[in-house]
Short mmCIF file of C-alpha atoms in Angstrom, two decimals:
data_model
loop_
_atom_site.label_atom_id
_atom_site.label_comp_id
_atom_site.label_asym_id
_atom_site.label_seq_id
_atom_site.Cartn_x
_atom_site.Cartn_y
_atom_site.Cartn_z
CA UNK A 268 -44.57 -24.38 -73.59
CA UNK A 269 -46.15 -27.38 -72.42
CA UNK A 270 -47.86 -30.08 -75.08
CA UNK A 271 -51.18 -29.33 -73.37
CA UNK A 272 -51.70 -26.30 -75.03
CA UNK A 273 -48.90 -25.57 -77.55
CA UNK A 274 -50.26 -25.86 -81.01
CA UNK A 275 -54.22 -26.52 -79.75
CA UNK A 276 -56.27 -26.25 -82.67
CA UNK A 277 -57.84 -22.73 -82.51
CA UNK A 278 -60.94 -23.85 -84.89
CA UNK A 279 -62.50 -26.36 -82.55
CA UNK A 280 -65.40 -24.59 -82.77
CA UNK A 281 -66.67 -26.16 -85.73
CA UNK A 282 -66.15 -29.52 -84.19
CA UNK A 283 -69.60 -29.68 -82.86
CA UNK A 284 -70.75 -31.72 -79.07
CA UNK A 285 -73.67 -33.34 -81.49
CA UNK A 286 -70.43 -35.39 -83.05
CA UNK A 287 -68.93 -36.13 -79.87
CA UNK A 288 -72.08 -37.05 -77.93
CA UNK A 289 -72.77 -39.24 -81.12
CA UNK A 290 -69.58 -40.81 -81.00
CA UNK A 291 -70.04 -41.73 -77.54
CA UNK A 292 -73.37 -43.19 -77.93
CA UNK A 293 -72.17 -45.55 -80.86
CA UNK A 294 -69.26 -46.50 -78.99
CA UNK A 295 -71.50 -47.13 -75.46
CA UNK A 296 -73.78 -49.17 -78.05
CA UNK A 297 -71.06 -51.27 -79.26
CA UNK A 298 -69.11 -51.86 -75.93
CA UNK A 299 -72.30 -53.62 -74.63
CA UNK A 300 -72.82 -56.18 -77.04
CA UNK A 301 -69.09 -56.65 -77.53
CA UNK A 302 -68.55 -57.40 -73.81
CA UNK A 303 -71.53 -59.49 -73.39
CA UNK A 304 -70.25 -61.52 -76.06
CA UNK A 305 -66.63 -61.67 -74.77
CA UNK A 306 -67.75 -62.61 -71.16
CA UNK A 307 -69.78 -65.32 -72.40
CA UNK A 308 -66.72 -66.38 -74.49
CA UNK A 309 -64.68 -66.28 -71.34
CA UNK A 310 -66.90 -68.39 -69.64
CA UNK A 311 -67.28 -71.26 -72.17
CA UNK A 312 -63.27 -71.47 -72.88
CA UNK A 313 -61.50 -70.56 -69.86
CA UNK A 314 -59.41 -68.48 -72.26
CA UNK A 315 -57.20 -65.86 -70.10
CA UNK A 316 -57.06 -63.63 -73.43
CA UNK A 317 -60.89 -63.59 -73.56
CA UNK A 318 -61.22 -62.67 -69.62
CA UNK A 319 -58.85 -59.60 -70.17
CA UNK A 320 -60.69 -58.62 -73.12
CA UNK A 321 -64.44 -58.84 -71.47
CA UNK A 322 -63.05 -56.83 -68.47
CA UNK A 323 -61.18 -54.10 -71.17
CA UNK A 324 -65.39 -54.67 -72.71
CA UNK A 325 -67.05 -53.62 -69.13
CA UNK A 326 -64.83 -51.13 -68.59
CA UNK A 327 -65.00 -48.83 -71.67
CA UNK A 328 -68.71 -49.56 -71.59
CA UNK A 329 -68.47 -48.06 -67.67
CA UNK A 330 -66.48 -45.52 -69.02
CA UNK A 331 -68.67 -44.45 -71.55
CA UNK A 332 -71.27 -43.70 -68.89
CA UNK A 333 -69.07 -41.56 -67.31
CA UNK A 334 -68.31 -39.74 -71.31
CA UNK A 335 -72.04 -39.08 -71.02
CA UNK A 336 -72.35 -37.62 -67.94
CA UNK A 337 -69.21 -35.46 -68.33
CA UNK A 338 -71.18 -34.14 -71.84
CA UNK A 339 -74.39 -33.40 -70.10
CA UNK A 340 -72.96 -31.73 -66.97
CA UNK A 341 -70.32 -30.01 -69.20
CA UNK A 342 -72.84 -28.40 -71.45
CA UNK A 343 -74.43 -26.38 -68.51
CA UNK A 344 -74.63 -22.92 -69.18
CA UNK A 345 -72.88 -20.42 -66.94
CA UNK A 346 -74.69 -19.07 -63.32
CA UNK A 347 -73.83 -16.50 -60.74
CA UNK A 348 -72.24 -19.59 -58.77
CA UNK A 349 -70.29 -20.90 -61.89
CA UNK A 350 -69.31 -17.56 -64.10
CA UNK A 351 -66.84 -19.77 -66.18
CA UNK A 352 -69.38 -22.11 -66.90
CA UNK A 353 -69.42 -25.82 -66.11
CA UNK A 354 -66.41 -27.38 -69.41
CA UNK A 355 -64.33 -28.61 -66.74
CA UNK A 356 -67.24 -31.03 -65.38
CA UNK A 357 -65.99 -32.62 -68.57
CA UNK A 358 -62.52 -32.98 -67.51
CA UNK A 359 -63.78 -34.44 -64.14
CA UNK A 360 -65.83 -37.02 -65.25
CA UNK A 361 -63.41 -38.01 -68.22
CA UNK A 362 -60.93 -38.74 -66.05
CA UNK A 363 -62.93 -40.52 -63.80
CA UNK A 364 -63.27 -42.57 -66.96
CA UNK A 365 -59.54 -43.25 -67.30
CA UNK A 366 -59.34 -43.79 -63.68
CA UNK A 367 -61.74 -46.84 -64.58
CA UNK A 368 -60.17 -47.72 -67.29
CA UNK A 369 -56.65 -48.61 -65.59
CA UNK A 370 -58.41 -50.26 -62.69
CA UNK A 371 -61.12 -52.71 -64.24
CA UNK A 372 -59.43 -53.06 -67.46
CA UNK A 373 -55.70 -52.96 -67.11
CA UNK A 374 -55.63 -54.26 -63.49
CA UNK A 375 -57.83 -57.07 -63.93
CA UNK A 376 -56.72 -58.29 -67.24
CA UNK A 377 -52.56 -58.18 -65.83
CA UNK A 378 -53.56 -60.01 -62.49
CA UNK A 379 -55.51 -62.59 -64.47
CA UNK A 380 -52.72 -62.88 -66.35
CA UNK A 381 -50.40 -63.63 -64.32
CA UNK A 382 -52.71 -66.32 -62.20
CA UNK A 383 -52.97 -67.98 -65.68
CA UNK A 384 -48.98 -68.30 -66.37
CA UNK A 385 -49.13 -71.83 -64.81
CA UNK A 386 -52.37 -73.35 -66.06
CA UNK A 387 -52.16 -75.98 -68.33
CA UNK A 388 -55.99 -76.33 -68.87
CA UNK A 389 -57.20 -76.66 -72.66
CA UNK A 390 -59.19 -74.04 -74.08
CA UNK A 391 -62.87 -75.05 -74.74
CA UNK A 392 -63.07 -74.10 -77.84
CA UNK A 393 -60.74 -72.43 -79.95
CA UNK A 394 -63.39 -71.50 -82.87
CA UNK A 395 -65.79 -69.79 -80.19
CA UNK A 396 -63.28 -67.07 -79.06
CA UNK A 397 -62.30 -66.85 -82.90
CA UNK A 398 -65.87 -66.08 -83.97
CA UNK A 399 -66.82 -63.66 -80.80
CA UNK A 400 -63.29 -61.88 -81.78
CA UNK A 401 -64.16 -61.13 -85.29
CA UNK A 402 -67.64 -59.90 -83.80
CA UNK A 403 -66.27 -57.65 -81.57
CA UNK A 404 -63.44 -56.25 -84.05
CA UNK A 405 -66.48 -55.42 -86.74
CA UNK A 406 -68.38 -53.43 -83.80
CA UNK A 407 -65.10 -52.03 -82.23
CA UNK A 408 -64.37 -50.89 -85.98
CA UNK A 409 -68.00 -49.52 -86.46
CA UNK A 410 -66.88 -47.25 -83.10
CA UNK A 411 -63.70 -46.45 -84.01
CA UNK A 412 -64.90 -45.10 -87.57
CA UNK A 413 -67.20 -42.65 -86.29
CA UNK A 414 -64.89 -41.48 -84.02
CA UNK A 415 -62.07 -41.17 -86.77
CA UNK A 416 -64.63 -39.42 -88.62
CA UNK A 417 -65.46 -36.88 -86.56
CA UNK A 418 -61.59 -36.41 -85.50
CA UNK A 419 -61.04 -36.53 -89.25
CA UNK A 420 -62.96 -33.79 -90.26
CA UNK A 421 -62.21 -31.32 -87.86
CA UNK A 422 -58.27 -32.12 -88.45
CA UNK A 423 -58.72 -31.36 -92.10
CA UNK A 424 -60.42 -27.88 -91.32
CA UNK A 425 -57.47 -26.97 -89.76
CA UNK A 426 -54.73 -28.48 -91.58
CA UNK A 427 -53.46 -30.70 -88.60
CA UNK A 428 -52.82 -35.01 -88.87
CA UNK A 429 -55.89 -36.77 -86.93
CA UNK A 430 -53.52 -38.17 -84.60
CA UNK A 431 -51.61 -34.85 -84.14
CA UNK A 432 -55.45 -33.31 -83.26
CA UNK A 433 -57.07 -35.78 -81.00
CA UNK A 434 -53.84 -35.47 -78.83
CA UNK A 435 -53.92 -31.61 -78.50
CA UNK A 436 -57.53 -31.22 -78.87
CA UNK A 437 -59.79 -29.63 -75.44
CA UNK A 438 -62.50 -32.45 -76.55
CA UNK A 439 -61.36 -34.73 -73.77
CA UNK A 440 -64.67 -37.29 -75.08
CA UNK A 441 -63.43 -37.22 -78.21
CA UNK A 442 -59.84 -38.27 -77.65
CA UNK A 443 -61.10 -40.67 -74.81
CA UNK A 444 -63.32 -43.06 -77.28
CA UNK A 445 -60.70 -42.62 -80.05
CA UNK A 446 -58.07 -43.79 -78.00
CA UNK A 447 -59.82 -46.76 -76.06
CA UNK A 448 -61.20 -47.90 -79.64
CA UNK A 449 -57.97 -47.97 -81.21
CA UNK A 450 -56.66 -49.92 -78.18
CA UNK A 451 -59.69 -52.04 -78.27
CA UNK A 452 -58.76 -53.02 -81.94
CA UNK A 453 -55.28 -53.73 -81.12
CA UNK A 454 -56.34 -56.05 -77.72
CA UNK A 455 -58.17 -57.92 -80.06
CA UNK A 456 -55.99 -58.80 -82.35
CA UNK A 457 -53.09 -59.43 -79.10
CA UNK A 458 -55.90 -62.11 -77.81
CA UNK A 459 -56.65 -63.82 -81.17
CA UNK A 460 -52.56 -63.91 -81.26
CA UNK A 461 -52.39 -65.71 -77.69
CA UNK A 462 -55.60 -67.68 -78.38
CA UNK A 463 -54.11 -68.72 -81.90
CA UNK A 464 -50.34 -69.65 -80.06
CA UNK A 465 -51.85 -71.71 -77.72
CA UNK A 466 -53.79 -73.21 -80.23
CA UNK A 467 -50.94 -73.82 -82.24
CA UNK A 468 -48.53 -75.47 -78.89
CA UNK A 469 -50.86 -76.13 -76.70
CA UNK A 470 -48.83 -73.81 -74.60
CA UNK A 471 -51.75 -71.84 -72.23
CA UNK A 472 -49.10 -69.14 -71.39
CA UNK A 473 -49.36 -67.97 -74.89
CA UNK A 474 -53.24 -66.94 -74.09
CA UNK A 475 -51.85 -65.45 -70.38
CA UNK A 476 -49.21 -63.39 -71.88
CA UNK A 477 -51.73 -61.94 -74.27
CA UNK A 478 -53.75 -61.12 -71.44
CA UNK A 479 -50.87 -59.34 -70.14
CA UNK A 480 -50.16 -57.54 -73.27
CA UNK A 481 -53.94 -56.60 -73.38
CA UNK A 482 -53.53 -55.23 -69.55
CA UNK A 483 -50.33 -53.04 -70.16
CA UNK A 484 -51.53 -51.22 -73.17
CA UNK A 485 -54.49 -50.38 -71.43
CA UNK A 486 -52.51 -49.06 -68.58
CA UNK A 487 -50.53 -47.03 -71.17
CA UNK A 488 -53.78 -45.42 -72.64
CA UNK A 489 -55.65 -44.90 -69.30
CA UNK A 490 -52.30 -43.33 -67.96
CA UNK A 491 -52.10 -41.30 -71.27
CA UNK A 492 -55.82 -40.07 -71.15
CA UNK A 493 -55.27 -39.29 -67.29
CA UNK A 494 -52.10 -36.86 -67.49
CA UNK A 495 -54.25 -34.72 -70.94
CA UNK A 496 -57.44 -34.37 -68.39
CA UNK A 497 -54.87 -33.50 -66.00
CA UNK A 498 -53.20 -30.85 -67.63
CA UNK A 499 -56.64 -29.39 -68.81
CA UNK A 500 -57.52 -29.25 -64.70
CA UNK A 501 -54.78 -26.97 -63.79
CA UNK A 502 -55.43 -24.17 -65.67
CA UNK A 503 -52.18 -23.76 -67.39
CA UNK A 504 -52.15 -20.57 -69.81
CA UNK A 505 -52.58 -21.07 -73.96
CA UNK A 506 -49.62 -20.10 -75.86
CA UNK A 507 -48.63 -20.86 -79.41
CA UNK A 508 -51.21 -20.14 -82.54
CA UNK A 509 -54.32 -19.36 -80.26
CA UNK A 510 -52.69 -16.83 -78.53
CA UNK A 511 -51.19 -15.32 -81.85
CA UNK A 512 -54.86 -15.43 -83.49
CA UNK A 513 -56.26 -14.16 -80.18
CA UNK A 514 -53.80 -11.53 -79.78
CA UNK A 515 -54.07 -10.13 -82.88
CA UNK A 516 -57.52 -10.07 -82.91
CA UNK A 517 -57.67 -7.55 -79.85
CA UNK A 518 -54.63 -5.45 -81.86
CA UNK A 519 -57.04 -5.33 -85.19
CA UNK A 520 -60.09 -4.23 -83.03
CA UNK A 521 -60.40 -0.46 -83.65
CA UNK A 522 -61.09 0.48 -80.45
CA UNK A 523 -57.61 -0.95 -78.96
CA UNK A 524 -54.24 0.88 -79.69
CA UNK A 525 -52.34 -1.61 -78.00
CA UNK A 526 -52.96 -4.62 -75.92
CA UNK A 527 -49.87 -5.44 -72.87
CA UNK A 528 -51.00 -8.36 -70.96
CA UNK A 529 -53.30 -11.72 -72.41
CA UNK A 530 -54.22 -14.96 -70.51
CA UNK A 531 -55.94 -17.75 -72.50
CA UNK A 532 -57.07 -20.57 -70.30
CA UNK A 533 -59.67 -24.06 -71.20
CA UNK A 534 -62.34 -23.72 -69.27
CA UNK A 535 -64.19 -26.61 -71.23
CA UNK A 536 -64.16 -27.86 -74.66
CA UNK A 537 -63.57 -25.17 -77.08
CA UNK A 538 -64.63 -22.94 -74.56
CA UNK A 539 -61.90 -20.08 -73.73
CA UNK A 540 -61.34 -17.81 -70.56
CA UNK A 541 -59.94 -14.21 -71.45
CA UNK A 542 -58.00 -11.97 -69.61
CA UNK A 543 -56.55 -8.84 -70.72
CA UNK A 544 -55.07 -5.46 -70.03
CA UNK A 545 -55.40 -3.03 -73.00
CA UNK A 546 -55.24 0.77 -73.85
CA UNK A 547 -58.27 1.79 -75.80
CA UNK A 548 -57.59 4.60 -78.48
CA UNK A 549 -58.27 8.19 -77.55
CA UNK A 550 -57.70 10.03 -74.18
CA UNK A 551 -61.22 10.23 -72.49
CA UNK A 552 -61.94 10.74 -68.70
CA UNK A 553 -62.65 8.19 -67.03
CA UNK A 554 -66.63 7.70 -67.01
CA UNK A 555 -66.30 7.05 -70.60
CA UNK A 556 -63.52 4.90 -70.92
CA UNK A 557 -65.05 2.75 -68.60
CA UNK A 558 -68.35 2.20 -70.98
CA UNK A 559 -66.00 2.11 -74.01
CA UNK A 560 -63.99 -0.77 -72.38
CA UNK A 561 -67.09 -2.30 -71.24
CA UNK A 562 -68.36 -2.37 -75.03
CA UNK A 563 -65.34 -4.03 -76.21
CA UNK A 564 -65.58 -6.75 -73.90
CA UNK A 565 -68.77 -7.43 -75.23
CA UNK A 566 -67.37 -7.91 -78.17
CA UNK A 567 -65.33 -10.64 -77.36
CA UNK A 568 -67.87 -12.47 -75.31
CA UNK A 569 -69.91 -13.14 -78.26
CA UNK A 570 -67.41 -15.29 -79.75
CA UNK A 571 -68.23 -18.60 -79.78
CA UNK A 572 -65.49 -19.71 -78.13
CA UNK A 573 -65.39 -17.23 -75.50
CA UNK A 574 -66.97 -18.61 -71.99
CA UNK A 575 -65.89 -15.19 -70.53
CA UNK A 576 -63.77 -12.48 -70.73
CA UNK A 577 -62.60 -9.17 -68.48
CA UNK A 578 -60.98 -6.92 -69.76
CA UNK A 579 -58.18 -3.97 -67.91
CA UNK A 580 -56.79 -0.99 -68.71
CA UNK A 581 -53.19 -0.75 -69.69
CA UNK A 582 -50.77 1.43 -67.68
CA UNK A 583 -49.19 4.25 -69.64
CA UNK A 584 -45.78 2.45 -69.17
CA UNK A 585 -46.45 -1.19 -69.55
CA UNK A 586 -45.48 -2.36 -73.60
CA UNK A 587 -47.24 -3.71 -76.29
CA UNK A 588 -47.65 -7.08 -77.06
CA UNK A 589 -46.73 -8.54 -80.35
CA UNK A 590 -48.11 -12.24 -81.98
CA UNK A 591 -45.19 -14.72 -81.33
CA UNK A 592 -43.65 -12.54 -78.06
CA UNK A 593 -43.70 -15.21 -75.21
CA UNK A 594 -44.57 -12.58 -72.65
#
């Protein structure tokens, strides 16, 4: 079983969009004045460190747009053209947000890098970048909080590590501002490193390596974030606890004697696509079995998680399926 879905939280429910729309709001909020403040930096030093962190700046603020429009588009509700609703809008636009990351962030801070490996230009002042630094890592923080806080509190409901949830979790938003928060705290403290080494030597290649730094680790995350929307996209089938819980679910409902075949898919966050083949109790003809299964799809439809479901009837020969059987 694949990470994508092995061990997804099956409580998600209760995570909420208010939180992440919130979360992406404060951290859209923050990303503007930070990278204002970091380009103007850039511009009054020279520092290569400050360049790669105003272009990491414009780029989650860019990508936030993108968060928003994936929530809004993603929160459509199902039509006769779109029966599985529109979740995977949010996948789309999410990784159209990594996409941007790697390109105007990583790209651009690891090219100015390396143009700045030979300077030997002083930085134009050393307590500017220091002061627009700690600004930045007190609204970076402010973002990062509420996003740990929302990530924190769904975690807990389900007895999972934060870090363990935001990887596995379908809230692609979510894990996208967590993620480019906590690498925005850890840029800034690579560039006050380089700005502080070349400070300390005089060496400028201190402040270009930093840059660097700054530019890999953003190609690690935006790489990272890419491959999760990725493997969301494709449709591969749930296994591990939600398909236990699920499962057994259809086994306790009174109506079903035994259920053979089960296909959980994402089709948006916290938002599941059922299929399944079961044999209903009794021996009826036809006619009625067909309102009877009809009913018990119902059922699961209301569930909140449920996008939608069809249901099958079992042949007489096909066998039962059991919570943990891998079939």
């Amino acid at each position: 079983m694949t990470t994508t879905t092995e061990d997804t939280v099956s409580a998600e429910a209760g995570g909420g969009g208010g939180d992440s729309l919130m979360t992406v709001l404060v951290a859209f909020a923050a990303n503007i004045l930070i990278a204002i403040a970091k380009t103007v930096a850039a511009f009054l030093t020279g520092s290569a460190s400050m360049v790669a962190e105003a272009a990491h700046s414009w780029a989650d603020s860019g990508n936030e747009v993108f968060l928003l429009i994936a929530e809004k588009r993603g929160g459509k509700k199902a039509d006769e053209a779109h029966p599985l609703g529109y979740g995977k809008e949010v996948y789309v636009w999410s990784m159209f947000a990594a996409v941007g990351l790697l390109t105007a962030g990583a790209v651009v801070s690891i090219w100015h890098g390396f143009q700045q490996l030979g300077s030997h230009e002083e930085a134009g002042s050393y307590l500017i970048n220091y002061i627009v630094l700690a600004i930045a890592f007190a609204l970076e923080g402010t973002s990062f909080l509420q996003a740990l806080r929302q990530t924190r509190g769904v975690a807990r409901k389900v007895g999972l590590h934060p870090l363990r949830y935001v990887t596995r979790t379908s809230d692609p938003t979510l894990r996208a501002v967590f993620f480019e928060d906590a690498a925005a705290q850890l840029g800034l403290l690579i560039a006050a490193a380089g700005v502080g080494l070349h400070q300390l030597t005089g060496d400028a290649r201190y402040d270009a390596i930093g840059s660097i730094l700054v530019g890999v680790m953003l190609a690690v995350v935006a790489v990272f974030l890419v491959n999760r929307n990725r493997e969301f996209l494709v449709g591969e089938a749930i296994g591990g606890a939600i398909r236990d819980r699920a499962l057994q679910a259809l086994i306790d409902n009174p109506a079903i004697e035994r259920v053979t075949y089960l296909h959980l898919e994402f089709v948006g966050p916290q938002k599941l696509f059922v299929v399944a083949s079961v044999d209903l109790v009794g021996d009826e003809r036809e006619s009625v079995l067909a309102v009877r299964l009809q009913e018990v799809e119902d059922q699961v439809r209301r569930h909140e998680m449920i996008e939608h479901a069809v249901l099958s009837l079992s042949l007489p020969e096909e066998p039962s399926l059991h919570p943990g059987s891998t079939n």
